[in-house]
Short mmCIF file of C-alpha atoms in Angstrom, two decimals:
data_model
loop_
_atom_site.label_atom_id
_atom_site.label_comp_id
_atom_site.label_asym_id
_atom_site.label_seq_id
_atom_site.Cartn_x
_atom_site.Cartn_y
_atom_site.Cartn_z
CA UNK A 1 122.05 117.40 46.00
CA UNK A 2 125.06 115.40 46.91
CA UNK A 3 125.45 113.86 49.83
CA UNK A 4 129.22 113.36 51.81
CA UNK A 5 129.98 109.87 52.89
CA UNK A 6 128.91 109.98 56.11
CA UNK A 7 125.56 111.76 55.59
CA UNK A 8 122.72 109.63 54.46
CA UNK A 9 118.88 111.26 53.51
CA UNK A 10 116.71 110.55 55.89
CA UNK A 11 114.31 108.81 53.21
CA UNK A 12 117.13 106.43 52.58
CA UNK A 13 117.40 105.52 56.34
CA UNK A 14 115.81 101.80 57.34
CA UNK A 15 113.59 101.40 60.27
CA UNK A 16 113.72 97.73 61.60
CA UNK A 17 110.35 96.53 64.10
CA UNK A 18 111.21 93.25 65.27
CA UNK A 19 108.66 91.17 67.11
CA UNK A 20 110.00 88.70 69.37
CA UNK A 21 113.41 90.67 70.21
CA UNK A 22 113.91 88.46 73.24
CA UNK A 23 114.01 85.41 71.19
CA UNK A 24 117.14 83.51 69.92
CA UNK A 25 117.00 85.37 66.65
CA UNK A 26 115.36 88.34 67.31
CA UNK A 27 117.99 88.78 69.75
CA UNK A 28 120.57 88.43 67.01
CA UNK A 29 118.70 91.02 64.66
CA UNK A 30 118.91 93.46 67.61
CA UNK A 31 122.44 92.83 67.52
CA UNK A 32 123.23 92.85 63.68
CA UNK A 33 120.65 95.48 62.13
CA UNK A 34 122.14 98.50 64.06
CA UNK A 35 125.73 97.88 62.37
CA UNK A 36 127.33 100.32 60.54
CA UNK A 37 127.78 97.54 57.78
CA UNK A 38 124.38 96.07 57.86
CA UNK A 39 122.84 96.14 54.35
CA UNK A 40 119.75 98.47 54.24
CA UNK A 41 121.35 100.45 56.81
CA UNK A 42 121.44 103.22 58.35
CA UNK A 43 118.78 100.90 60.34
CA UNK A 44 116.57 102.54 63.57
CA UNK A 45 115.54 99.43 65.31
CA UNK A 46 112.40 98.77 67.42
CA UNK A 47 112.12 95.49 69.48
CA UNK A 48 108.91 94.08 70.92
CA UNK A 49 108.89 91.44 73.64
CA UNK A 50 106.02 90.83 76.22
CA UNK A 51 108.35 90.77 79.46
CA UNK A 52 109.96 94.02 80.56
CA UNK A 53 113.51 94.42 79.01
CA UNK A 54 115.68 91.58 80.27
CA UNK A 55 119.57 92.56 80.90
CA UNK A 56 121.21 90.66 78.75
CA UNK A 57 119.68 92.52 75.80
CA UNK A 58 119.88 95.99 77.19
CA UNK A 59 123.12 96.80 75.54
CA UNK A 60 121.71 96.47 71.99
CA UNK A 61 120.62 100.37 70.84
CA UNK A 62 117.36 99.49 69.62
CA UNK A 63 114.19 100.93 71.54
CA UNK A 64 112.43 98.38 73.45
CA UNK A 65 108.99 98.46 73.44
CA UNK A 66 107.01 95.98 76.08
CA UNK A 67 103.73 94.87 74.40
CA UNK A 68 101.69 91.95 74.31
CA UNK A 69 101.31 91.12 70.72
CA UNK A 70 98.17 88.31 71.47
CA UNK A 71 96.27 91.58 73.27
CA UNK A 72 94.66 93.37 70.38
CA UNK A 73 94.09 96.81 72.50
CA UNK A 74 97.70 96.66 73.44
CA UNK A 75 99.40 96.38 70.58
CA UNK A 76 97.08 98.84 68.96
CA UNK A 77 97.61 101.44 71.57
CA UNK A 78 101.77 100.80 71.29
CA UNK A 79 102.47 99.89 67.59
CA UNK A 80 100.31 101.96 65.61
CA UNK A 81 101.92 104.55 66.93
CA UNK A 82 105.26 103.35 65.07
CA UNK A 83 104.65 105.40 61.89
CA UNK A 84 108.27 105.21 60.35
CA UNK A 85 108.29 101.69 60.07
CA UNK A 86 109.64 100.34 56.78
CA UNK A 87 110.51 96.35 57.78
CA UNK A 88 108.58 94.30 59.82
CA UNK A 89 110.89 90.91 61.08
CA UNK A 90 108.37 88.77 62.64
CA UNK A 91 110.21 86.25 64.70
CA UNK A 92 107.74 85.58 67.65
CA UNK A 93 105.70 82.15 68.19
CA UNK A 94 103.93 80.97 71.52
CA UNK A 95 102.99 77.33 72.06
CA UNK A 96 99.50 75.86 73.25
CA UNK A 97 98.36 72.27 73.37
CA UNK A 98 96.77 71.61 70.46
CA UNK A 99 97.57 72.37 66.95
CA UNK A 100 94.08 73.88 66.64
CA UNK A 101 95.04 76.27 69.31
CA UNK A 102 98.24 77.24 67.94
CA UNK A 103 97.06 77.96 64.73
CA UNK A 104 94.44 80.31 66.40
CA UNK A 105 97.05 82.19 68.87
CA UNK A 106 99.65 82.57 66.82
CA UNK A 107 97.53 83.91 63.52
CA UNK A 108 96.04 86.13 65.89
CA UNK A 109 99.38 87.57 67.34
CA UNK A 110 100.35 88.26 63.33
CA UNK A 111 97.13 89.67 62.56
CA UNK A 112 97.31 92.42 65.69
CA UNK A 113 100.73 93.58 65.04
CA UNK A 114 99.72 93.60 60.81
CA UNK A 115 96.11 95.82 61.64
CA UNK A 116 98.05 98.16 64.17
CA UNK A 117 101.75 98.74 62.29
CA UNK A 118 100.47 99.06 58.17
CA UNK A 119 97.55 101.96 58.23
CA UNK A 120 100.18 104.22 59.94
CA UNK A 121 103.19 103.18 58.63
CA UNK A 122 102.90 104.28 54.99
CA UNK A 123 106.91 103.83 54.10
CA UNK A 124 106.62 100.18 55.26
CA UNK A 125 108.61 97.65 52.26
CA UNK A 126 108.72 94.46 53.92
CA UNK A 127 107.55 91.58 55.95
CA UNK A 128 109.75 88.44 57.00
CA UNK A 129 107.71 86.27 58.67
CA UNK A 130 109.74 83.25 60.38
CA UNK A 131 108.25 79.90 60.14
CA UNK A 132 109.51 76.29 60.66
CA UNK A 133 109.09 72.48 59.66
CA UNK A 134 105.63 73.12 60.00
CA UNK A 135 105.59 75.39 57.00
CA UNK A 136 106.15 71.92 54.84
CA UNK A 137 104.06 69.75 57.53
CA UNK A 138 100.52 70.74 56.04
CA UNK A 139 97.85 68.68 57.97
CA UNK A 140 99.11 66.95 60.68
CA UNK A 141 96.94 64.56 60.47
CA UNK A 142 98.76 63.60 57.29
CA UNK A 143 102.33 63.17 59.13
CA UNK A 144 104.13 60.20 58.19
CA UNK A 145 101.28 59.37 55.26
CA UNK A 146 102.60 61.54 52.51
CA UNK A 147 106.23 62.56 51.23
CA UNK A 148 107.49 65.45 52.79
CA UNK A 149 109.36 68.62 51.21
CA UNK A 150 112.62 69.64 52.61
CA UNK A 151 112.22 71.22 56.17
CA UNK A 152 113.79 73.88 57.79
CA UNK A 153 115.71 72.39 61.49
CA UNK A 154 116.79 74.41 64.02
CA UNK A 155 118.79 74.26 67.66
CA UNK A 156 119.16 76.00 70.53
CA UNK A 157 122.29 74.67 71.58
CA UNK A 158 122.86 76.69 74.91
CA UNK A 159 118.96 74.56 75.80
CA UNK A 160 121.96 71.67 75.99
CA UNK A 161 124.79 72.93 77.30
CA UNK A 162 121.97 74.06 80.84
CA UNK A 163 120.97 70.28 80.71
CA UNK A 164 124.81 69.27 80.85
CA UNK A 165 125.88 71.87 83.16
CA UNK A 166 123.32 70.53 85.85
CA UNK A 167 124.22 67.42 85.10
CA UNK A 168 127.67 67.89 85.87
CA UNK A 169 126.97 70.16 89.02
CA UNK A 170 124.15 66.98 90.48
CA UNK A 171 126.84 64.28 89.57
CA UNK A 172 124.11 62.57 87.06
CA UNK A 173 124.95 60.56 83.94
CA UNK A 174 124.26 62.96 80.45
CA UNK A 175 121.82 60.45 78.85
CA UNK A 176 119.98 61.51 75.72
CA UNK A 177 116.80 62.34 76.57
CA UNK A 178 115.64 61.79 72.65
CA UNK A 179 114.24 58.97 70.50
CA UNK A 180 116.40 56.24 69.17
CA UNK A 181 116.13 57.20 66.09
CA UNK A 182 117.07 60.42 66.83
CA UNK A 183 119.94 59.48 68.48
CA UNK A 184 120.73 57.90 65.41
CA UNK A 185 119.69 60.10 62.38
CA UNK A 186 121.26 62.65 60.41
CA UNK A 187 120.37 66.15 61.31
CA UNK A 188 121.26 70.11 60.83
CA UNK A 189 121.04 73.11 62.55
CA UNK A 190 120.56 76.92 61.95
CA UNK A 191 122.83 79.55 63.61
CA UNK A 192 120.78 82.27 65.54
CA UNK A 193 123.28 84.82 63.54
CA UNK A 194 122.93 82.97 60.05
CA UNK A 195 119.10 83.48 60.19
CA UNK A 196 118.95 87.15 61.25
CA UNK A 197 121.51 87.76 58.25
CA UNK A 198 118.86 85.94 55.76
CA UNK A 199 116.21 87.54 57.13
CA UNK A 200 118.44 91.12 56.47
CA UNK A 201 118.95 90.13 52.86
CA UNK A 202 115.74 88.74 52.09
CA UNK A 203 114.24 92.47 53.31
CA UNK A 204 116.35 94.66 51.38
CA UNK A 205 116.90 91.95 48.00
CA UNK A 206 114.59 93.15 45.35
CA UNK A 207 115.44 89.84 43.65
CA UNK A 208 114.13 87.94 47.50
CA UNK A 209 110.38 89.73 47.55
CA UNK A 210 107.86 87.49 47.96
CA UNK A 211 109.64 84.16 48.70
CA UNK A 212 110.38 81.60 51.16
CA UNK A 213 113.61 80.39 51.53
CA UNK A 214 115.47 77.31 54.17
CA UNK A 215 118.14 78.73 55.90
CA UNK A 216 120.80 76.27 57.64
CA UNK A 217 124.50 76.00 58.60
CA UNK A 218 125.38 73.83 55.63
CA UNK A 219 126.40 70.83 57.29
CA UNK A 220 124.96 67.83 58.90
CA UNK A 221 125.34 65.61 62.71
CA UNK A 222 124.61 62.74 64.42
CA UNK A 223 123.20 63.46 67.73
CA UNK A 224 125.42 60.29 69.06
CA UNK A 225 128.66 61.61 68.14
CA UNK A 226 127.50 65.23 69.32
CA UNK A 227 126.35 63.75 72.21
CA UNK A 228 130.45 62.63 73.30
CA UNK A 229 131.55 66.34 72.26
CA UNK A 230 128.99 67.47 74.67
CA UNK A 231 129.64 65.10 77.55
CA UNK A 232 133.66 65.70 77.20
CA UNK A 233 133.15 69.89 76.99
CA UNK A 234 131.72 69.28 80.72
CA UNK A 235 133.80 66.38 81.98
CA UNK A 236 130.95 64.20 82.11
CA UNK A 237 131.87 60.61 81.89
CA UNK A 238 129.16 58.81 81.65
CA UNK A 239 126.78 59.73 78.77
CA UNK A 240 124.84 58.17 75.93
CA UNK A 241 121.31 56.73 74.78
CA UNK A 242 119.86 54.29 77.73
CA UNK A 243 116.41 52.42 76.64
CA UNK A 244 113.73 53.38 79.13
CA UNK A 245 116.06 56.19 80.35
CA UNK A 246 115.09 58.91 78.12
CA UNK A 247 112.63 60.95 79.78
CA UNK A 248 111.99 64.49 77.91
CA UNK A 249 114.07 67.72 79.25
CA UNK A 250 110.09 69.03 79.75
CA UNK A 251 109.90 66.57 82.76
CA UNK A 252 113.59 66.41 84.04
CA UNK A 253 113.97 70.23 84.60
CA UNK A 254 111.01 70.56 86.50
CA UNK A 255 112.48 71.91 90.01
CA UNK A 256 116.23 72.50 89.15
CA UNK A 257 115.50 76.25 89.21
CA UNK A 258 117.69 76.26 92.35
CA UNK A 259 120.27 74.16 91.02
CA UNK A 260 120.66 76.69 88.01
CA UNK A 261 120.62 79.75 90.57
CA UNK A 262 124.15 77.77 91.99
CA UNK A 263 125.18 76.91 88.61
CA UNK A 264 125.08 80.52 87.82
CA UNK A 265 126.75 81.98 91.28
CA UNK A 266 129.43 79.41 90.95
CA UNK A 267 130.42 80.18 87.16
CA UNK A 268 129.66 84.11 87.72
CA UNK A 269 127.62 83.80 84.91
CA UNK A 270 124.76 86.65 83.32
CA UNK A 271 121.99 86.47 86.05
CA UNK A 272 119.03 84.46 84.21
CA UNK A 273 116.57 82.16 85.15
CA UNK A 274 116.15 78.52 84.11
CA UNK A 275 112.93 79.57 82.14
CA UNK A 276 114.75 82.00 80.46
CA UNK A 277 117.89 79.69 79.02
CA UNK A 278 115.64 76.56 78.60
CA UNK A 279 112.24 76.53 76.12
CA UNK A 280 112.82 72.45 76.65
CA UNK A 281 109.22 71.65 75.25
CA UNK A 282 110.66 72.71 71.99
CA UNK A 283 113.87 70.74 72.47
CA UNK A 284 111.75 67.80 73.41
CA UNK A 285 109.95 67.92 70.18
CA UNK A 286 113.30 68.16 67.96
CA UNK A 287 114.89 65.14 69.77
CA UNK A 288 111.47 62.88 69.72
CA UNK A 289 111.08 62.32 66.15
CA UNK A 290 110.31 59.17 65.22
CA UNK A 291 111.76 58.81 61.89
CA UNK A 292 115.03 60.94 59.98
CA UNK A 293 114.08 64.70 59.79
CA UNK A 294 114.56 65.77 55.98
CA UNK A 295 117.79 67.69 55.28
CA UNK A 296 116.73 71.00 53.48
CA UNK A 297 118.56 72.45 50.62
CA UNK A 298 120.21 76.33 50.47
CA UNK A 299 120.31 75.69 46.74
CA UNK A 300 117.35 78.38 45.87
CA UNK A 301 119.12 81.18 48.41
CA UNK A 302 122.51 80.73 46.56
CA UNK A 303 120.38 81.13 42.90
CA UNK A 304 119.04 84.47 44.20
#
């Protein structure tokens, strides 16, 4: 049978779960998979976050589903029941204090959602599973004793652009709350968009199964000359790395969520919380490095 234009089979049709849609990129993959023009597409999109559906996401038409991946019984009960599933995008991670303990958490959170989504979704073609520098890492133990591969960077700008905005609104200086050698280095970022579109191809590629692959913007910074851009976006004069000033965003944002409840009244900005905007453990840990990050290479994306 022949099918017009604008009528797909419904065998053809893709059906998107994405676990961690509240997150930087799984926001963007709520935003790009339901596009007409998405490859892979037609795409029915399910999004899983633990908190109830926050309102800046509610105008993406995917069906939100609230479920604690780390709960086995919970995600059981909610995702086996997902039986059309045909791509799995697996952008969630949670943090603990060890290394130990994240390895344990986090496997387990990928293990639930695997056991409860593949014995009832028989159609299911892919899994992207997001990682980070810590997919080149290995034993941490072993940090700064071996050569390292090329690692993937990424950051959440807008974690920046909360620290200078209360900044501006207290009347403090913008000092860099990094390393020296940080401040100092070369590094690169990934665009929340540019990695749900990878993830996209990578899922519906026949020539991307089974791979891992760097994604990045293509370009490279200094943290000291984005540091000026930064400062003069939010007319903040004084700015800059101070020795014994740089005390991690962690520490410095404890109790400003009142000064970001202002910041967002003044500005009539979307209603969010500071813990929402700001994961600033993470953004502690990109800025702390004590030596240059390696600069990954796209080559092996462009050869596919």
């Amino acid at each position: 049978k022949k099918f017009e234009e604008d009528e797909a089979p419904k065998s053809l049709k893709s059906v998107g779960l994405i676990i961690g849609v509240t997150g930087i990129v799984g926001n963007s993959l709520a935003e790009i998979l339901p596009l007409s023009d998405t490859p892979g597409g037609p795409w029915k999109v399910y999004g899983v976050a633990r908190r109830p559906r926050p309102n800046w996401n509610a105008d993406h038409p995917i069906q939100y589903i609230q479920c604690d991946v780390s709960d086995p019984n919970d995600t059981e009960s909610k995702l086996s029941q997902l039986t059309d599933v045909t791509h799995i995008f697996y952008v969630s991670w949670t943090n603990r204090i060890s290394e130990a303990e994240n390895c344990e958490i986090n496997g387990s959170m990928l293990r639930n959602v695997l056991r409860s989504v593949i014995p009832n979704a028989p159609n299911l073609r892919h899994i992207c599973l997001q990682t980070g520098v810590k997919h080149y890492l290995g034993p941490f133990e072993l940090l700064g004793k071996i050569q390292l591969h090329d690692s993937p960077f990424t950051e959440d700008l807008p974690r920046l652009c909360v620290y200078a905005a209360i900044c501006k609104h207290e009347g403090k200086p913008l000092h860099f709350p990094g390393s020296k050698a940080t401040w100092n280095c070369y590094f690169e970022a990934s665009d929340a968009d540019l990695i749900a579109e990878q993830h996209i191809w990578a899922a519906v590629d026949p020539y991307a199964e089974n791979e891992a692959f760097n994604v990045a913007n293509g370009d490279v910074f200094k943290w000291k000359h984005l540091w000026s851009v930064l400062a003069e976006q939010y007319g903040i004069e004084e700015f800059g790395f101070v020795e014994g000033e740089n005390r991690g965003f962690e520490e410095m944002m404890k109790g400003k969520e009142r000064v970001w409840e202002e910041i967002v009244k003044e500005n009539q900005l979307q209603k969010t919380s500071l813990q929402e905007v700001g994961n600033w453990w993470f953004t502690d840990a990109m800025l702390s490095a004590p030596l240059q990050m390696p600069l990954l290479s796209m080559n092996k994306s462009k050869e596919h």
